[in-house]
mmCIF file of C-alpha atoms and ligand atoms in Angstrom:
data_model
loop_
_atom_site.group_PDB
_atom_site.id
_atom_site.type_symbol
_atom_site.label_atom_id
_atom_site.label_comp_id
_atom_site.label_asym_id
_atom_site.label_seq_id
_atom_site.Cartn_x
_atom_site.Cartn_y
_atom_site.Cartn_z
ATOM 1 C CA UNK A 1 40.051 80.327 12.796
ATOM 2 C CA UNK A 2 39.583 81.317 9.301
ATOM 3 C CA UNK A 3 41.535 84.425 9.444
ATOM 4 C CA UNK A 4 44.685 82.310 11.132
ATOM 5 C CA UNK A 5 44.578 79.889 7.908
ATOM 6 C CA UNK A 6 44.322 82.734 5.531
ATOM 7 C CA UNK A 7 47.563 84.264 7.458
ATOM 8 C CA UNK A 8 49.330 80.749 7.171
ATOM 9 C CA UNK A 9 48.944 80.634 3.754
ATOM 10 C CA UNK A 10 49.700 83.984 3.033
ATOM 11 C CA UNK A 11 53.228 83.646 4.319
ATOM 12 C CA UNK A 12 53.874 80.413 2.739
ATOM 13 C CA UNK A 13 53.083 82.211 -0.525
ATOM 14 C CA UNK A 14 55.515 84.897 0.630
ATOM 15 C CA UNK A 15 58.623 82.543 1.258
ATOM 16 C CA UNK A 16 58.041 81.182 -1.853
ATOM 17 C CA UNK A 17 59.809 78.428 -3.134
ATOM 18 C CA UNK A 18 62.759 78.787 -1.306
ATOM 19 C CA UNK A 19 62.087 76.108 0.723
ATOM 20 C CA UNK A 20 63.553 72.965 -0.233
ATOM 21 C CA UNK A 21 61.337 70.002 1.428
ATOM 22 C CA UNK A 22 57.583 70.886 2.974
ATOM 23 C CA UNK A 23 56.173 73.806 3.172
ATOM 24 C CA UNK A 24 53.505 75.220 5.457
ATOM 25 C CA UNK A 25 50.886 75.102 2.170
ATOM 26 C CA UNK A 26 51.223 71.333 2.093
ATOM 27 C CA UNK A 27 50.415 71.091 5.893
ATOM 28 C CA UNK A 28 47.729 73.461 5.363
ATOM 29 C CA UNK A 29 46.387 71.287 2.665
ATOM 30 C CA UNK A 30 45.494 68.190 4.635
ATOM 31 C CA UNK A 31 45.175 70.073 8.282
ATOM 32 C CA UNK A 32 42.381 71.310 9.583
ATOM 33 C CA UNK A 33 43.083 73.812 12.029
ATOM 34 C CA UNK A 34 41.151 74.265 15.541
ATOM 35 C CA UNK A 35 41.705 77.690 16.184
ATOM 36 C CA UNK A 36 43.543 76.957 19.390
ATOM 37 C CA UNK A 37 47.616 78.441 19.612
ATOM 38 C CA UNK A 38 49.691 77.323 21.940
ATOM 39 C CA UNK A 39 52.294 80.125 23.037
ATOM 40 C CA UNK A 40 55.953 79.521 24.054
ATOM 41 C CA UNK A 41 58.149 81.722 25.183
ATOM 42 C CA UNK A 42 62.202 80.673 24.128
ATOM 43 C CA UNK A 43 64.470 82.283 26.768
ATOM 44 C CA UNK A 44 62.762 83.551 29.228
ATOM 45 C CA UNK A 45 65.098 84.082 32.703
ATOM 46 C CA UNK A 46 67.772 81.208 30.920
ATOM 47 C CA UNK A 47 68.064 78.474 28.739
ATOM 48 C CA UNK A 48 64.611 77.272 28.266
ATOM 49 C CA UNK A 49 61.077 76.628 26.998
ATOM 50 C CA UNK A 50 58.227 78.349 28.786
ATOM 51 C CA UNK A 51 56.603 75.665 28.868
ATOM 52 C CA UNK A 52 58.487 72.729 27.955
ATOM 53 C CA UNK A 53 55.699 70.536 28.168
ATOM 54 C CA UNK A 54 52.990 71.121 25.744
ATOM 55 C CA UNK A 55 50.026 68.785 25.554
ATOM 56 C CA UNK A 56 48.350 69.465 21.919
ATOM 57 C CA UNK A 57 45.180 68.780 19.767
ATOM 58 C CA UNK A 58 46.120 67.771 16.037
ATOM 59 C CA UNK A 59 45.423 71.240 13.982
ATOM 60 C CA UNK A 60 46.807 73.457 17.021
ATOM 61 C CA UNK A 61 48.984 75.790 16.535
ATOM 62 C CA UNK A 62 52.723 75.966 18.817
ATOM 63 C CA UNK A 63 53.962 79.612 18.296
ATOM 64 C CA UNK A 64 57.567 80.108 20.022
ATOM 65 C CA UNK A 65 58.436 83.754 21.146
ATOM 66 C CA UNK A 66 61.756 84.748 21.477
ATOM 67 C CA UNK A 67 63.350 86.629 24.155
ATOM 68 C CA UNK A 68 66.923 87.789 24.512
ATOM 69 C CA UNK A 69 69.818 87.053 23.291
ATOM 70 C CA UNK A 70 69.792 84.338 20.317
ATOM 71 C CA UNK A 71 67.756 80.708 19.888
ATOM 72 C CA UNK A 72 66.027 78.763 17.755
ATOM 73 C CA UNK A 73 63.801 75.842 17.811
ATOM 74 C CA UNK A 74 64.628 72.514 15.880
ATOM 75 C CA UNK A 75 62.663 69.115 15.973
ATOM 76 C CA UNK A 76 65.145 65.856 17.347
ATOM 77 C CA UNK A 77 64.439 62.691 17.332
ATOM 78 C CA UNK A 78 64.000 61.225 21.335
ATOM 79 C CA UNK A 79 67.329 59.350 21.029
ATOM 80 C CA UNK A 80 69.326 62.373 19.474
ATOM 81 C CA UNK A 81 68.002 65.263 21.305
ATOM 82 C CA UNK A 82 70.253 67.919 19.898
ATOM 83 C CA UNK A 83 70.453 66.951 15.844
ATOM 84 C CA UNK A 84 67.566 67.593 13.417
ATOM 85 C CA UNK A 85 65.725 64.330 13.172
ATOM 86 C CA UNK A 86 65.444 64.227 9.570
ATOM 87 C CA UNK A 87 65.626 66.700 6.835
ATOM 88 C CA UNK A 88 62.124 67.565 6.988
ATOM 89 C CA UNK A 89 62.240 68.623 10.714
ATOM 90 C CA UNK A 90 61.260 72.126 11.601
ATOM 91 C CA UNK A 91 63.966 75.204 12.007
ATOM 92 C CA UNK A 92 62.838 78.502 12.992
ATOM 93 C CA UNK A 93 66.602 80.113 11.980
ATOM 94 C CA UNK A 94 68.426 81.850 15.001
ATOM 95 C CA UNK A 95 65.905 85.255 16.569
ATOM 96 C CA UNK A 96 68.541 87.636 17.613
ATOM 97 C CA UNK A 97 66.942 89.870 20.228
ATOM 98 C CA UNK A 98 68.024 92.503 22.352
ATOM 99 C CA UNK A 99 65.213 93.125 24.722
ATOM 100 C CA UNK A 100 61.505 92.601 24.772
ATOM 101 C CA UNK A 101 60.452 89.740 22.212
ATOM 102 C CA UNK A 102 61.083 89.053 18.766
ATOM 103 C CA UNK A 103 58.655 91.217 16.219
ATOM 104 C CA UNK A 104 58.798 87.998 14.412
ATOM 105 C CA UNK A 105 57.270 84.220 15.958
ATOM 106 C CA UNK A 106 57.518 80.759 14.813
ATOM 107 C CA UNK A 107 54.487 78.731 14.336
ATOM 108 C CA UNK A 108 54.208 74.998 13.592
ATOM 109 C CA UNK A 109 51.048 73.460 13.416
ATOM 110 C CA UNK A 110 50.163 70.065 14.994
ATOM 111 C CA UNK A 111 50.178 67.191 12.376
ATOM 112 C CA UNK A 112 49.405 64.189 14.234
ATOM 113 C CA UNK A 113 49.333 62.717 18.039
ATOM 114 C CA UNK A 114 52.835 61.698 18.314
ATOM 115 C CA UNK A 115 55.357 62.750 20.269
ATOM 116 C CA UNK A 116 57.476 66.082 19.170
ATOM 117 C CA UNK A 117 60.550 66.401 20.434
ATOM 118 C CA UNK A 118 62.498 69.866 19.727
ATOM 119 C CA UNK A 119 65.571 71.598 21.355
ATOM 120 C CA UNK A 120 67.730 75.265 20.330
ATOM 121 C CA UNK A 121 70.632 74.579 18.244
ATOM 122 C CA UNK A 122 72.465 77.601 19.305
ATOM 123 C CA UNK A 123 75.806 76.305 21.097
ATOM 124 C CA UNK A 124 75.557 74.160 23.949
ATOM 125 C CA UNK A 125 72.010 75.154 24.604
ATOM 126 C CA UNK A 126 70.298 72.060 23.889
ATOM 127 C CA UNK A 127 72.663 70.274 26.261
ATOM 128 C CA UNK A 128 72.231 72.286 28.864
ATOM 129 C CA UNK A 129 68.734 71.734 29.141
ATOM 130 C CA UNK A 130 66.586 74.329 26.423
ATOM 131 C CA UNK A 131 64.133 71.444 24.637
ATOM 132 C CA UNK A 132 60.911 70.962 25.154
ATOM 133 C CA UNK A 133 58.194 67.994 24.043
ATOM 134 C CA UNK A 134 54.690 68.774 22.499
ATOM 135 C CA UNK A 135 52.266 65.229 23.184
ATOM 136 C CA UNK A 136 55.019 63.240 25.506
ATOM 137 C CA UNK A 137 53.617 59.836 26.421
ATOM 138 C CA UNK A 138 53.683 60.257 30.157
ATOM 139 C CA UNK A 139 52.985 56.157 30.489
ATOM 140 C CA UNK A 140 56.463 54.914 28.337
ATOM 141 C CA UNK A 141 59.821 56.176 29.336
ATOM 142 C CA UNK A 142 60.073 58.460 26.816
ATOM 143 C CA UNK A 143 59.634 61.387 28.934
ATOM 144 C CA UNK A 144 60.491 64.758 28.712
ATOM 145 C CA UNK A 145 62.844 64.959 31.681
ATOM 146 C CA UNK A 146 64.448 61.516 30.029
ATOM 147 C CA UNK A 147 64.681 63.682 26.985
ATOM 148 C CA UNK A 148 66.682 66.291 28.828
ATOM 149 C CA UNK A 149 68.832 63.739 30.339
ATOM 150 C CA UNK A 150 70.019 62.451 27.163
ATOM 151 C CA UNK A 151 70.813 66.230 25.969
ATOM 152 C CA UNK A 152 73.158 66.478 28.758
ATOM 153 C CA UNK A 153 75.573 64.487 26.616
ATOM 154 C CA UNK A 154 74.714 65.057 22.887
ATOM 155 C CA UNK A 155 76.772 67.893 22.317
ATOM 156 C CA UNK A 156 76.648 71.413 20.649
ATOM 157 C CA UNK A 157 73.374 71.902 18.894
ATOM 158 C CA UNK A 158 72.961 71.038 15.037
ATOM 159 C CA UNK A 159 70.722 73.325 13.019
ATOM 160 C CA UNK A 160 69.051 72.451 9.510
ATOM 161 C CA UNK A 161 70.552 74.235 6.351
ATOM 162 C CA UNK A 162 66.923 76.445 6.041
ATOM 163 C CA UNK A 163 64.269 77.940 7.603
ATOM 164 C CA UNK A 164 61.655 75.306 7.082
ATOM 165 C CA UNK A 165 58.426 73.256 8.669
ATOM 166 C CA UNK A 166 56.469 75.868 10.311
ATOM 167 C CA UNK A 167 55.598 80.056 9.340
ATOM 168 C CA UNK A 168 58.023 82.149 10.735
ATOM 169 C CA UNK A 169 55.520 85.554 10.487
ATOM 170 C CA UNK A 170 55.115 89.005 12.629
ATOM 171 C CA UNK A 171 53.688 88.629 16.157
ATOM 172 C CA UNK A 172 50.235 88.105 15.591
ATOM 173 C CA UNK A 173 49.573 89.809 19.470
ATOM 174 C CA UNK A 174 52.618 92.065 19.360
ATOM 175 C CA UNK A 175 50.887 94.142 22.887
ATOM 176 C CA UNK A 176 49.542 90.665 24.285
ATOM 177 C CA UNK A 177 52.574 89.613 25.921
ATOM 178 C CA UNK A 178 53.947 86.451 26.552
HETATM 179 CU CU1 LIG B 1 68.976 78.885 22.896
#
């Protein structure tokens, strides 16, 4: 656990000040991590999340891994499934990859217990069905599969202005697979 904080904070420190809103160092701050990562593969055999469904502690870890050809992972809002939701929502910039995986991941760690919502903003991606939840409320009708339905019409997919909101950092398990 200790040596994933000290690798979290060591690439905040790297990206400097760059980043215009909050940085991984303030989520550090007031998280305390569990140890536990979460892996997701972005692309695998199409247009999607592997999984799409991720049920998470607060102070997890959710590391996306990106396969061929190009993605990235933003966080929506559950009514706009394809636009950042705010300014502060994650963007892991685009991962263009020829074969294998990325040498680089993106991990965001787990604030709080509500719903995440989160889609790729390359093209019409996101509308064709690539987003994914972390901590859907299966008992409301916010689902993820009502999630994806509303994607279906929301258009090409927006991305933020910077990389920002989680650690984008060199495969921790670069021979571990995905
Ligand atoms: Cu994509």
């Amino acid at each position: 656990m200790f040596s994933k904080i000290v690798t979290i904070l060591a690439t905040a420190a790297a990206l400097g000040s760059a980043a215009p809103t909050k940085t991984t160092a303030d989520i550090a701050s007031r998280t305390e991590f569990t140890g536990v990562t979460h892996t997701v593969a972005v692309g695998r055999a199409g247009l999607n999340f592997e999984p799409n469904n991720i049920f998470a502690k607060v102070g997890d870890l959710v590391e996306f891994h990106y396969l061929p050809a190009n993605h990235s992972v933003v966080q929506a809002s559950f009514e706009k499934p394809c636009v950042p939701q705010d300014e502060d929502s994650f963007f892991s910039g685009f991962f263009p990859v020829s074969q294998g995986q990325s040498d680089e991941v993106f991990q965001i760690v787990v604030e709080d217990t509500k719903p995440i919502w989160f889609y790729c903003s390359q093209g019409d991606h996101c509308s064709k069905g690539m987003v994914g939840s972390i901590n859907q409320n299966v008992n409301s009708p916010k689902t993820l599969s009502a999630f994806r339905e509303l994607a279906t019409n929301a258009g090409p997919g927006v991305s933020q202005p910077y990389i920002q909101g989680g650690c984008r950092i060199p495969n921790p398990q670069p021979n571990a697979g995905i």
